[in-house]
PDB file of C-alpha atoms in Angstrom:
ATOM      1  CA  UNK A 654      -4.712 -27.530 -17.579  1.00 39.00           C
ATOM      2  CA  UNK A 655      -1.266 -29.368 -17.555  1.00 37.00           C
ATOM      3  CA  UNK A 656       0.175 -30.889 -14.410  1.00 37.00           C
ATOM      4  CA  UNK A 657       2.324 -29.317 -12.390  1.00 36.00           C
ATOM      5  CA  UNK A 658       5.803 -29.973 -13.622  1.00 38.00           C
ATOM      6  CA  UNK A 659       7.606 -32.641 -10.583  1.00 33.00           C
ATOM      7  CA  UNK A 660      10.872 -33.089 -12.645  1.00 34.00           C
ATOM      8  CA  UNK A 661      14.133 -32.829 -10.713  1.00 35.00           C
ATOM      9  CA  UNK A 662      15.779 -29.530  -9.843  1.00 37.00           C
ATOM     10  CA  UNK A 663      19.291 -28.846  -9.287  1.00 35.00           C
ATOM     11  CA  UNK A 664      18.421 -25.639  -7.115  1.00 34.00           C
ATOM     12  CA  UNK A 665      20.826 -23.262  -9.311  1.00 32.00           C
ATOM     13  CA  UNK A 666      19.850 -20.190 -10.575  1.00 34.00           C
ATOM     14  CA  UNK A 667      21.780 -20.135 -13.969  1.00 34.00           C
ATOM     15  CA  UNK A 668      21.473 -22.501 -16.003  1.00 35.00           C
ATOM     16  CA  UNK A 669      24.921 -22.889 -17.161  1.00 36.00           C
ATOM     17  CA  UNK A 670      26.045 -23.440 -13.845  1.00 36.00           C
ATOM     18  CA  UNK A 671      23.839 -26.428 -13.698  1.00 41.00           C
ATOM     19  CA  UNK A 672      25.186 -29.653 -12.478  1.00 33.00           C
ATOM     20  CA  UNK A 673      22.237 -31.330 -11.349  1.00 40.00           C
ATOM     21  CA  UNK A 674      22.616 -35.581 -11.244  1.00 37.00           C
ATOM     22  CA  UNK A 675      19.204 -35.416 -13.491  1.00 36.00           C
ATOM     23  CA  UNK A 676      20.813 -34.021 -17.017  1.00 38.00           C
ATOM     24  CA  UNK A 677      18.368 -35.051 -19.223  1.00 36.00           C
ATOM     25  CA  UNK A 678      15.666 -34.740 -17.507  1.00 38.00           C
ATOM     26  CA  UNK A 679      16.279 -31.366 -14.904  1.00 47.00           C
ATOM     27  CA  UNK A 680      14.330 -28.455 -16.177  1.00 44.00           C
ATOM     28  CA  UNK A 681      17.220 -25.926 -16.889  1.00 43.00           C
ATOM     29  CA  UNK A 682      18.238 -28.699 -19.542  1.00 42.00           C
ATOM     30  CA  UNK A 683      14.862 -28.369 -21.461  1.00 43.00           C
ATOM     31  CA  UNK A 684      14.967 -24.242 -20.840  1.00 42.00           C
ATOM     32  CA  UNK A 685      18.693 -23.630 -22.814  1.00 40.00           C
ATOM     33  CA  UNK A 686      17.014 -23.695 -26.167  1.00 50.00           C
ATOM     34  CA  UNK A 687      13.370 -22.175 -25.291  1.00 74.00           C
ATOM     35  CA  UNK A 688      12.577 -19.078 -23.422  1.00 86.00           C
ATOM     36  CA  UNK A 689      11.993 -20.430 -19.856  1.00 94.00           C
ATOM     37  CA  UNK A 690       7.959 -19.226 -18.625  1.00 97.00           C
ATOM     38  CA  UNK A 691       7.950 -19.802 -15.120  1.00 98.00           C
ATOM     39  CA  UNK A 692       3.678 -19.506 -13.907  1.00 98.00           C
ATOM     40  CA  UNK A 693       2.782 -18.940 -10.281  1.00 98.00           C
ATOM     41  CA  UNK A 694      -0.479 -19.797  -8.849  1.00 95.00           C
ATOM     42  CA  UNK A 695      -1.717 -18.380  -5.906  1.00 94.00           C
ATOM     43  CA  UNK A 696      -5.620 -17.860  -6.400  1.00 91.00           C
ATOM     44  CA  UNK A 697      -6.220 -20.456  -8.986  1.00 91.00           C
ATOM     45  CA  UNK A 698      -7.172 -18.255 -11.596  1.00 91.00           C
ATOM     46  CA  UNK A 699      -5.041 -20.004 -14.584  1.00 93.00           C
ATOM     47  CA  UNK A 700      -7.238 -22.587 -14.154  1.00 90.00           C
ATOM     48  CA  UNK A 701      -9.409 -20.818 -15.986  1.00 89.00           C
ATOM     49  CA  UNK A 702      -7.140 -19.319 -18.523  1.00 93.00           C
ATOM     50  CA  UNK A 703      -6.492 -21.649 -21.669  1.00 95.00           C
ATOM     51  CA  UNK A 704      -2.785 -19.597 -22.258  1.00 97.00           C
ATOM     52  CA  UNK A 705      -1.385 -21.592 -19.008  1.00 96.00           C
ATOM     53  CA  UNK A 706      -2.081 -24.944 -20.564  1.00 95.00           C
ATOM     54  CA  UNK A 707       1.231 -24.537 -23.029  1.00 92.00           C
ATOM     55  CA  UNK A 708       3.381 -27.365 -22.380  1.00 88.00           C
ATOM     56  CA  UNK A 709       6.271 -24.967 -22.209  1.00 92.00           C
ATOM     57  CA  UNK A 710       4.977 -23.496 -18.746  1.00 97.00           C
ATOM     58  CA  UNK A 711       6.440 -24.292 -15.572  1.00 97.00           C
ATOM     59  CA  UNK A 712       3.709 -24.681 -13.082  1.00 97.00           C
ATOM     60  CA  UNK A 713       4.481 -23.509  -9.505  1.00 97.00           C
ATOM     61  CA  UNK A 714       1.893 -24.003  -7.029  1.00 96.00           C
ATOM     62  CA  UNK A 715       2.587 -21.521  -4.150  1.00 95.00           C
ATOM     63  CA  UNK A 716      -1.452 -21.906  -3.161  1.00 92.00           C
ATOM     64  CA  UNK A 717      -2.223 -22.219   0.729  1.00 87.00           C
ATOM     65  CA  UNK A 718       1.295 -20.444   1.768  1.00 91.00           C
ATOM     66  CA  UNK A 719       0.804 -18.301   4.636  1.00 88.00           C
ATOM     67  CA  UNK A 720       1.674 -14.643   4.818  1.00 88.00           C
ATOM     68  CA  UNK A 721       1.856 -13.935   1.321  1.00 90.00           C
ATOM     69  CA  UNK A 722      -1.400 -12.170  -0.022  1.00 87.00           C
ATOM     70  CA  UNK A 723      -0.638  -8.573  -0.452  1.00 86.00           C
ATOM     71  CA  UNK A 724       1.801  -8.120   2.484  1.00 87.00           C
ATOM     72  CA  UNK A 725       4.396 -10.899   2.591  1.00 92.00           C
ATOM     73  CA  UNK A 726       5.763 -11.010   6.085  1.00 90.00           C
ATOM     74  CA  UNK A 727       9.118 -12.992   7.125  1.00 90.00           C
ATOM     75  CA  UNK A 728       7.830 -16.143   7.024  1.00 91.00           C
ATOM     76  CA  UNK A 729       6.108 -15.878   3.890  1.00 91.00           C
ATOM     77  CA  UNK A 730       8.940 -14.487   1.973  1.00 91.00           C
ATOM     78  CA  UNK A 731      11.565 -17.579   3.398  1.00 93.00           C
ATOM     79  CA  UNK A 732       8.822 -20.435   2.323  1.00 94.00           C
ATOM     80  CA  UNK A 733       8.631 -18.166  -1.004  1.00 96.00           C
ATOM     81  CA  UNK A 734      12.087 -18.651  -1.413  1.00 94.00           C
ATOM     82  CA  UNK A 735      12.766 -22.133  -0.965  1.00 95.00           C
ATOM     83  CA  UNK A 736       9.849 -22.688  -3.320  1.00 96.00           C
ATOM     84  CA  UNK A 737      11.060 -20.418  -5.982  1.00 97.00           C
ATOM     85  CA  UNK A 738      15.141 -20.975  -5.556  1.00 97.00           C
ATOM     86  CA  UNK A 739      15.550 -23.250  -8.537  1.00 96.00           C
ATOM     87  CA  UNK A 740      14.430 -20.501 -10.842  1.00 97.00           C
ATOM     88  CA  UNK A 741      16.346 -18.155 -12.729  1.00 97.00           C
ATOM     89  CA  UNK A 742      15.461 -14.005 -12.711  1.00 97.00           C
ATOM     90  CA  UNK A 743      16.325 -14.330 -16.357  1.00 97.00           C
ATOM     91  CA  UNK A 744      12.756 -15.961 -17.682  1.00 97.00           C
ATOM     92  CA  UNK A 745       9.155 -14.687 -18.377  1.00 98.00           C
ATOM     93  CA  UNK A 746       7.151 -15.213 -15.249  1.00 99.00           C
ATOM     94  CA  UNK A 747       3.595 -14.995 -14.587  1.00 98.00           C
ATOM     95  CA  UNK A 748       3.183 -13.823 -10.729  1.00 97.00           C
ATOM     96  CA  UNK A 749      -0.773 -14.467 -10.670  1.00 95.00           C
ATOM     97  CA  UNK A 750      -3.125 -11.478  -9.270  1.00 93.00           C
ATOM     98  CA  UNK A 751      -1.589  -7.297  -8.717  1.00 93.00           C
ATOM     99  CA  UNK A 752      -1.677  -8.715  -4.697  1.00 93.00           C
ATOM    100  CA  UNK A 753       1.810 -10.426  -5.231  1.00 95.00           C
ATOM    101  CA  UNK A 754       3.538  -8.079  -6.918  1.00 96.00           C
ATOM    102  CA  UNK A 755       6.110  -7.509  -4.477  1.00 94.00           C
ATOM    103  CA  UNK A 756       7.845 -10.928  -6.191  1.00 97.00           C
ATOM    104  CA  UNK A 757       9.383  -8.629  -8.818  1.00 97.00           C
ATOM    105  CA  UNK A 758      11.540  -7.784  -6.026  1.00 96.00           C
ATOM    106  CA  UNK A 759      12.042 -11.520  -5.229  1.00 97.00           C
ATOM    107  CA  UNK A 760      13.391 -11.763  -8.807  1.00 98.00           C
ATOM    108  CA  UNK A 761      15.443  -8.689  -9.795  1.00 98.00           C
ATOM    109  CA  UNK A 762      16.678  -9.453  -6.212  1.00 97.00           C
ATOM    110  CA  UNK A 763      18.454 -12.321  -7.967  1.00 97.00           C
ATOM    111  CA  UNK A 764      20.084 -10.495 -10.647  1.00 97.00           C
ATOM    112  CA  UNK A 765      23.701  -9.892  -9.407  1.00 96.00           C
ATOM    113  CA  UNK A 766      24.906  -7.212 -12.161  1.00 97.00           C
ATOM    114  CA  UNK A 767      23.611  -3.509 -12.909  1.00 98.00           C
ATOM    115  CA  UNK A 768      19.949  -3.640 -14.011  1.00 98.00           C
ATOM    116  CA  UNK A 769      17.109  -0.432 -14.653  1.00 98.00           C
ATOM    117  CA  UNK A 770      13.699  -1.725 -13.559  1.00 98.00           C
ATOM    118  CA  UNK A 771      10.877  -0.362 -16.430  1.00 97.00           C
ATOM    119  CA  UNK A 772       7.336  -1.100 -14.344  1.00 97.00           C
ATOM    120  CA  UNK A 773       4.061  -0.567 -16.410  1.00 96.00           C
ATOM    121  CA  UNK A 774       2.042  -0.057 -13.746  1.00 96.00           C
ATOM    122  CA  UNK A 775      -1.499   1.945 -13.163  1.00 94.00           C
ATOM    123  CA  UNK A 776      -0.443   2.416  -9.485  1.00 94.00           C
ATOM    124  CA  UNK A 777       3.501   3.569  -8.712  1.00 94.00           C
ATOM    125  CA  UNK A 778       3.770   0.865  -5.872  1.00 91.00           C
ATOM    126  CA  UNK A 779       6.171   3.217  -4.005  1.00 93.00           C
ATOM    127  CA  UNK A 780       4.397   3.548  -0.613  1.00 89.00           C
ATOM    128  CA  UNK A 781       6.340   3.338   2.470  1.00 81.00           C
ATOM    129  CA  UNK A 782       6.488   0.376   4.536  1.00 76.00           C
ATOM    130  CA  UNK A 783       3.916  -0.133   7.292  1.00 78.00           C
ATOM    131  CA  UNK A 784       5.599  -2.966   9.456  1.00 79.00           C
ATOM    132  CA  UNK A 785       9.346  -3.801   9.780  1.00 78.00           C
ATOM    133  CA  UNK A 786      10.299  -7.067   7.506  1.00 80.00           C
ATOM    134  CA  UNK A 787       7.044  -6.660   5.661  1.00 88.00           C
ATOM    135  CA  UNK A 788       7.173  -6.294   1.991  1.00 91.00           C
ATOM    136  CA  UNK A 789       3.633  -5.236   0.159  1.00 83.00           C
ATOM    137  CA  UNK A 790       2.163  -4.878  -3.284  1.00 93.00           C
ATOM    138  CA  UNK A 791       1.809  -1.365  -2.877  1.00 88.00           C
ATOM    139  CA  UNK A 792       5.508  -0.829  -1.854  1.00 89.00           C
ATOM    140  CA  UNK A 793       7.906  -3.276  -3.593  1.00 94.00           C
ATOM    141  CA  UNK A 794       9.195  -0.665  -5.997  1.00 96.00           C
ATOM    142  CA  UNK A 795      10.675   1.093  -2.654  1.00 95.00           C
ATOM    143  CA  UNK A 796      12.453  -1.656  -1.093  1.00 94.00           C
ATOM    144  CA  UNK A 797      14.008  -1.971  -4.429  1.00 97.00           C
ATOM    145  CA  UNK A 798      14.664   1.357  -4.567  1.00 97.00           C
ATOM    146  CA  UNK A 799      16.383   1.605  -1.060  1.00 95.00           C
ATOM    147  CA  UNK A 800      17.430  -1.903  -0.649  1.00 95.00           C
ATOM    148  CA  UNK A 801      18.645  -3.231  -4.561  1.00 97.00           C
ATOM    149  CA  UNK A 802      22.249  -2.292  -4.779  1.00 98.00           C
ATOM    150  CA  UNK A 803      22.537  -3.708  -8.603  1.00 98.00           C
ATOM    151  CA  UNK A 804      19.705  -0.761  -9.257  1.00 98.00           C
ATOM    152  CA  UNK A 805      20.475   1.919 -11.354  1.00 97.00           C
ATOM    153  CA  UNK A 806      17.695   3.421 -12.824  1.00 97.00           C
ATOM    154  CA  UNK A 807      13.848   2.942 -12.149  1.00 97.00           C
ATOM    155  CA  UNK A 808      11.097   3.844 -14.998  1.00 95.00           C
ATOM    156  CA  UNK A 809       7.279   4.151 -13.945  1.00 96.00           C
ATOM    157  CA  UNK A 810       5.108   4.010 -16.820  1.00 94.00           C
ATOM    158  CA  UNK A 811       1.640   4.746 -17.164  1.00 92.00           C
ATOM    159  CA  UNK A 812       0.753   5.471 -13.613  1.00 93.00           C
ATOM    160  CA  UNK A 813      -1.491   7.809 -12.384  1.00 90.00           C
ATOM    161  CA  UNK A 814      -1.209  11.401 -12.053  1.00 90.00           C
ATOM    162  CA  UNK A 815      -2.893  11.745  -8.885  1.00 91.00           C
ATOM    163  CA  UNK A 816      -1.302   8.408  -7.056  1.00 92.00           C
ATOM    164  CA  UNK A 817       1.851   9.704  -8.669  1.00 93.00           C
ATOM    165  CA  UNK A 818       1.944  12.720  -6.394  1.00 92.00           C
ATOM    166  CA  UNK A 819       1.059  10.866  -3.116  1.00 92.00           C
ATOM    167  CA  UNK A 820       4.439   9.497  -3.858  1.00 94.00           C
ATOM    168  CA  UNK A 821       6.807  11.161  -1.121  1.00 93.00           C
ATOM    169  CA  UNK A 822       8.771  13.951  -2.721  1.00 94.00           C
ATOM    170  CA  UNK A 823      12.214  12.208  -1.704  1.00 94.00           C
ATOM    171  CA  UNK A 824      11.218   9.105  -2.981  1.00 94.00           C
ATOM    172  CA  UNK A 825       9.618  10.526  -6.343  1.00 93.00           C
ATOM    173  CA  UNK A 826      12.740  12.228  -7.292  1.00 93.00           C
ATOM    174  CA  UNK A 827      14.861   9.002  -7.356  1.00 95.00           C
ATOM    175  CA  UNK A 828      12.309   7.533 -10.153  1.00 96.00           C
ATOM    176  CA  UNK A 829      12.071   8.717 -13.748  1.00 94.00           C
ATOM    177  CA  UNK A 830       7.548   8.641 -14.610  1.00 93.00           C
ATOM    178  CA  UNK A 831       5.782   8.496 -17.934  1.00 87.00           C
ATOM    179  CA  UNK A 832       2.677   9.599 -19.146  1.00 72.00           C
ATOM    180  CA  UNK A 833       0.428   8.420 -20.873  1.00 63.00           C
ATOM    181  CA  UNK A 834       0.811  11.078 -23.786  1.00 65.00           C
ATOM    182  CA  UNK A 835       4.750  10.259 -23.961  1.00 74.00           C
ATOM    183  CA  UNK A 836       4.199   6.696 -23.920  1.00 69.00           C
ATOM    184  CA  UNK A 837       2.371   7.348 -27.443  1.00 65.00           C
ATOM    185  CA  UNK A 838       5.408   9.441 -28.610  1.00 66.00           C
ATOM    186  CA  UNK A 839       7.889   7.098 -30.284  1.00 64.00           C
ATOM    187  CA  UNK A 840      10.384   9.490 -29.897  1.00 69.00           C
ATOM    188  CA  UNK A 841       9.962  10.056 -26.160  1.00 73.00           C
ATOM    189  CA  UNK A 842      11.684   6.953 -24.978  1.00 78.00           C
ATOM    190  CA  UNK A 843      15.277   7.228 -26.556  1.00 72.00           C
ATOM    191  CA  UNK A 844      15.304  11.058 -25.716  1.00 73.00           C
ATOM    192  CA  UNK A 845      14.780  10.652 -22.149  1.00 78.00           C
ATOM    193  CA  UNK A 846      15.247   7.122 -20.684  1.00 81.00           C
ATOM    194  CA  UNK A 847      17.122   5.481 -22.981  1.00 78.00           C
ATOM    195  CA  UNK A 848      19.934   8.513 -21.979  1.00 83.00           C
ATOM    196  CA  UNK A 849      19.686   7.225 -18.456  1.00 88.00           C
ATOM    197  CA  UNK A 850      19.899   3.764 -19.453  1.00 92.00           C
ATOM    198  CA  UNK A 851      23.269   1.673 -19.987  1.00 94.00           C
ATOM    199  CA  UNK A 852      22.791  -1.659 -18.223  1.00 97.00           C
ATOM    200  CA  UNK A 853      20.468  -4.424 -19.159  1.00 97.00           C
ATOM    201  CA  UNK A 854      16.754  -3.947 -18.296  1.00 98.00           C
ATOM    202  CA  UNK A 855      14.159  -6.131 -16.452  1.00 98.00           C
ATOM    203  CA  UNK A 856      10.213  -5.273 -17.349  1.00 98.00           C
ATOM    204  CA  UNK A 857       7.462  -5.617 -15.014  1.00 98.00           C
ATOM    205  CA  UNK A 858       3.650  -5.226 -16.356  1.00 98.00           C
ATOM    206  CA  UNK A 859       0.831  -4.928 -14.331  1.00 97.00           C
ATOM    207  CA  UNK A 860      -2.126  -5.281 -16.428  1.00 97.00           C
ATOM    208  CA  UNK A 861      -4.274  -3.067 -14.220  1.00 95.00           C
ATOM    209  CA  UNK A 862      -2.290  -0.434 -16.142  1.00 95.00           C
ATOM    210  CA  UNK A 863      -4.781  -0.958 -19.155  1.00 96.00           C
ATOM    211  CA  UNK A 864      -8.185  -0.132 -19.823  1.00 95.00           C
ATOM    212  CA  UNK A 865     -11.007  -2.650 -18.236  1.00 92.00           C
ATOM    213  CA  UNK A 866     -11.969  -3.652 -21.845  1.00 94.00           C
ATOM    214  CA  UNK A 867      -8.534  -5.273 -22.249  1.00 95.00           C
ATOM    215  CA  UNK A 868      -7.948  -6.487 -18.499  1.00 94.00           C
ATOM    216  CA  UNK A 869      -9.736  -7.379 -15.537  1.00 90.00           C
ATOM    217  CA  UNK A 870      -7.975  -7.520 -12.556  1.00 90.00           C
ATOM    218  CA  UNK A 871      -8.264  -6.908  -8.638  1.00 86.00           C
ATOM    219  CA  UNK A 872      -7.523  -2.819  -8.454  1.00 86.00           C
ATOM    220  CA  UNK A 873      -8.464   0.405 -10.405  1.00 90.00           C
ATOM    221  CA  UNK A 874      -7.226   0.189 -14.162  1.00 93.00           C
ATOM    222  CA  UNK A 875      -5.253   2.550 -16.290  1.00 93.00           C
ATOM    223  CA  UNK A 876      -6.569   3.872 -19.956  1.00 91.00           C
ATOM    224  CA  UNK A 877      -4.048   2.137 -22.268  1.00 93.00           C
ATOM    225  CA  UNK A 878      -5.221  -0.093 -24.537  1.00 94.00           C
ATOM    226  CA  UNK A 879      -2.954  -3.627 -24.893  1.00 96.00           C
ATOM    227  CA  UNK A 880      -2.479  -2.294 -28.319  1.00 94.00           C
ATOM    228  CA  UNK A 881      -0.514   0.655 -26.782  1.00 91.00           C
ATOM    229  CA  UNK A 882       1.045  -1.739 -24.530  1.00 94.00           C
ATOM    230  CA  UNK A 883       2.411  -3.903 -26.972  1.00 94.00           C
ATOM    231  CA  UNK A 884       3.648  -0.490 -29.178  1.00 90.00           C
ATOM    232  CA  UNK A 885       5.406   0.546 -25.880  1.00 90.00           C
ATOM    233  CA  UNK A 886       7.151  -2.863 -25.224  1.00 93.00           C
ATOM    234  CA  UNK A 887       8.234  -2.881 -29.002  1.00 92.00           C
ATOM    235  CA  UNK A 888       9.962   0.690 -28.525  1.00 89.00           C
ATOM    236  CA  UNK A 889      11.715  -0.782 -25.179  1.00 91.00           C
ATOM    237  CA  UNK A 890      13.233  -3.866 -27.001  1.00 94.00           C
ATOM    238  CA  UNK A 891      14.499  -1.781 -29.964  1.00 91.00           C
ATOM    239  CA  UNK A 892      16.492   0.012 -27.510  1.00 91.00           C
ATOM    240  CA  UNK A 893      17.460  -1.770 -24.595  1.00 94.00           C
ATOM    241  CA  UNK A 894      18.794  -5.404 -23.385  1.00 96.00           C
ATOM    242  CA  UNK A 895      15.599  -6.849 -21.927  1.00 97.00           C
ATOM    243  CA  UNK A 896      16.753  -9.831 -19.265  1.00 97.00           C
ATOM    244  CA  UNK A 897      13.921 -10.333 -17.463  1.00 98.00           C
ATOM    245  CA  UNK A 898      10.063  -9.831 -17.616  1.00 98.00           C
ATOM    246  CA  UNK A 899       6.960 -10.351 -15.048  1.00 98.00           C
ATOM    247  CA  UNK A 900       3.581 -10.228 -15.653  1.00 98.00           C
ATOM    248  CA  UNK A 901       0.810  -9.612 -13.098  1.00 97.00           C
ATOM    249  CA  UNK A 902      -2.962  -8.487 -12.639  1.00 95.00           C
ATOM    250  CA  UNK A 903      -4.985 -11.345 -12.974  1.00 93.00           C
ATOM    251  CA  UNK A 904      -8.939 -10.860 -11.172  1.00 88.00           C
ATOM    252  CA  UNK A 905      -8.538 -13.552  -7.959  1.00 79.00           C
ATOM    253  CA  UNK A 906     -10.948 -16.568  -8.708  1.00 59.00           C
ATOM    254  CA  UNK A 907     -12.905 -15.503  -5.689  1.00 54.00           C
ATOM    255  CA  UNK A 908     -15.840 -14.336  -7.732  1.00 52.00           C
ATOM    256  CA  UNK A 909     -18.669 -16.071  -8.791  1.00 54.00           C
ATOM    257  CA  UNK A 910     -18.057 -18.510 -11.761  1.00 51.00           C
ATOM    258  CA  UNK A 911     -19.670 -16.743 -14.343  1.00 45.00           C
ATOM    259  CA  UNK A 912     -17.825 -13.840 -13.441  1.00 63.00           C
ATOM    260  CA  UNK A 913     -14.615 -15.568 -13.105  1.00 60.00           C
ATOM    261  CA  UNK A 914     -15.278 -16.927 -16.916  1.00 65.00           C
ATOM    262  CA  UNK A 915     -15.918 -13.584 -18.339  1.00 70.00           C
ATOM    263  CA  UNK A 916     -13.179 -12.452 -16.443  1.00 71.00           C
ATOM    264  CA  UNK A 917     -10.738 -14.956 -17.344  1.00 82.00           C
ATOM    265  CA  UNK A 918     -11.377 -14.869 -21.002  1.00 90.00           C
ATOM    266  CA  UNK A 919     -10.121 -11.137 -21.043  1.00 92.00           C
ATOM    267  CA  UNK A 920      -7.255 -11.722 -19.026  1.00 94.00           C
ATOM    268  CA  UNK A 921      -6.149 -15.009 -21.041  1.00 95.00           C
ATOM    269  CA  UNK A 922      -6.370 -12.815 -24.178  1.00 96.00           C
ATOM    270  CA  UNK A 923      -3.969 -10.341 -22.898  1.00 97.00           C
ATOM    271  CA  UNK A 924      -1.753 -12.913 -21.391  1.00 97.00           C
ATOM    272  CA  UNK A 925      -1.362 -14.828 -24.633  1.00 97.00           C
ATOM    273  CA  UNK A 926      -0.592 -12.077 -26.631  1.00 98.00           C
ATOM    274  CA  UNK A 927       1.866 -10.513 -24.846  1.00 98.00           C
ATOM    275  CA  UNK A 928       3.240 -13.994 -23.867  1.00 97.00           C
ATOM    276  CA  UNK A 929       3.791 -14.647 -28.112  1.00 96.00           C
ATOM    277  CA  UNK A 930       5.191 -11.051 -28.461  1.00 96.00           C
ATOM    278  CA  UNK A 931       7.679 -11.456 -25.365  1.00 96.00           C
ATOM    279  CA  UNK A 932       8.671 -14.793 -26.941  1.00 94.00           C
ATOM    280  CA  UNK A 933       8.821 -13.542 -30.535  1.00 93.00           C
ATOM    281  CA  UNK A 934      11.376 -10.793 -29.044  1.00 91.00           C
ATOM    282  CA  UNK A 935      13.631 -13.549 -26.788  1.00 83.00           C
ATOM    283  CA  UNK A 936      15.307 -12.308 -23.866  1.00 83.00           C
ATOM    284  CA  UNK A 937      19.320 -11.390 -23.180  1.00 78.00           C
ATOM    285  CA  UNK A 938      20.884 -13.688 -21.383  1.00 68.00           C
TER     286      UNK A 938
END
C-alpha cells in the first residue's frame, strides 16, 4: 500500500483556479494532465486490495471520524467536509463500503452547473429521512432530489423491482428506473434517457448492483454481471458528457481475514477494471 499522500493543498475545488504557494508540488498541479482518483478509507478494506496501491491515487484517510457510518449526522458531515474540501467533484473517487454512500451527495453537491445523476445501484437509496440533519446510505438520492438545485434529471439503474416500489409514489415519479432487461438493450438508453438528458452527467456505481460472483460487498446484490456493467457504462459515455464518477460497495474489513482476502480479491478485480475503463474513457471537464 502507498502512503497517504501529505503534499500541500490549496483548498480550491477547481483546479484552474488554483493559486496555492506550493506550485510544483500541490496536488491539483500533478492532476491537470492525469485523471485525478481521489480513494477514501473508512473500514480499511483497500488495504487489502492491490488496485489502491497505484501511485496515481490520492489516499484520504477519513478512518475513526465520528458520525459517519451509514447515517452521517451534523457533525460528521462538517469534519467530512473540511477533510474532503480540497477536492474537486470532477475526479473518479472511490467512497469505500455501500455504508457511505450518501458522499455522492457530498460531491455532486459541489458541482455548481446543471448535472443528471445516473446511479447503478441494486437498492434505489430513496428512503425518507428518519432524523432532521441526518443524511443516510439508504436516502442520499432524496436529499439530492429535494435539496440539489443544479439537478435535472435522476436515472436509477438496475435496482430492484420490489425495493423499487417501496419507493413513495411522489418521490418515484420524479426519477426515471431501468431494468435489468433494458439495460441489455443498446437501443434503450438513447430512446428514453438520453431524450431527457442535455446537461453533463455524473455516474455513481454501487457494486452491490452486480452479481456476488463479481462483487462482494456489505448488502444484498443485484444479477448483472461486471461484464454488463462495463457494456452499460460504454453506452452512457457514447452519449453523454460524463464529469464525475463514484464508486462504492466494498465488504467492511470486519470479517475474519480469510474472508476479508477472498473478499477483497473479488472486489479489487472489479475495482481495477472499471478503474482502467473509466480512465481509458477520461472525464469532461
Amino acid at each position: 500500500m502507498s502512503d497517504l499522500v501529505s503534499l500541500p493543498l490549496c483548498g480550491i475545488e477547481t483546479r484552474s483556479d488554483c493559486f496555492c504557494q506550493y506550485p510544483k508540488m500541490c496536488i491539483f498541479a500533478s492532476m491537470t494532465k492525469k485523471l485525478p482518483i481521489i480513494l477514501l478509507n473508512f473500514s480499511g478494506v483497500y488495504d487489502y486490495e492491490s488496485f489502491a496501491s497505484s501511485q496515481n491515487i490520492i489516499h484520504v484517510d477519513c478512518r475513526g471520524l465520528n458520525g459517519t457510518d451509514c447515517y452521517c449526522d451534523e457533525e460528521g458531515r462538517e469534519e467530512l467536509r473540511r477533510l474532503l474540501a480540497p477536492y474537486p467533484a470532477k475526479a473518479l473517487h472511490f467512497i469505500d463500503s455501500g455504508d457511505y454512500h450518501y458522499l455522492t451527495e457530498y460531491w455532486v453537491s459541489k458541482l455548481q452547473e446543471p448535472f443528471s445523476l445516473i446511479v447503478l445501484d441494486h437498492h434505489p437509496d430513496m428512503q425518507q429521512p428518519q432524523w432532521e440533519g441526518v443524511i443516510s446510505c439508504g436516502g442520499w438520492v432524496t436529499d439530492v432530489l429535494e435539496k440539489n438545485p443544479f439537478v435535472r434529471n435522476i436515472i436509477i439503474v438496475g435496482a430492484s423491482d420490489e425495493l423499487i416500489s417501496q419507493v413513495p409514489v411522489h418521490l418515484r415519479e420524479k426519477v426515471m428506473f431501468y431494468s435489468q432487461a433494458e439495460i441489455d438493450h443498446h437501443k434503450a438508453w438513447p430512446s428514453k434517457a438520453g431524450k431527457l438528458i442535455h446537461e453533463p452527467v455524473y455516474i455513481s456505481i454501487d457494486k452491490d448492483v452486480l452479481r456476488k460472483q463479481d462483487a462482494i460487498t456489505d448488502w444484498t446484490n443485484g444479477d448483472m454481471t461486471l461484464m454488463q456493467l462495463q457494456a452499460v457504462l460504454r453506452i452512457i459515455y457514447a452519449h453523454e458528457e460524463v464529469i464525475g464518477v463514484d464508486i462504492t460497495g466494498e465488504c467492511s474489513a470486519t470479517l475474519d481475514y480469510l474472508s476479508e482476502v477472498k473478499d477483497a480479491s473479488v472486489n479489487n478485480k472489479a475495482n481495477e477494471e472499471l478503474m482502467q475503463m473509466i480512465l481509458s474513457e477520461g472525464l469532461e471537464t
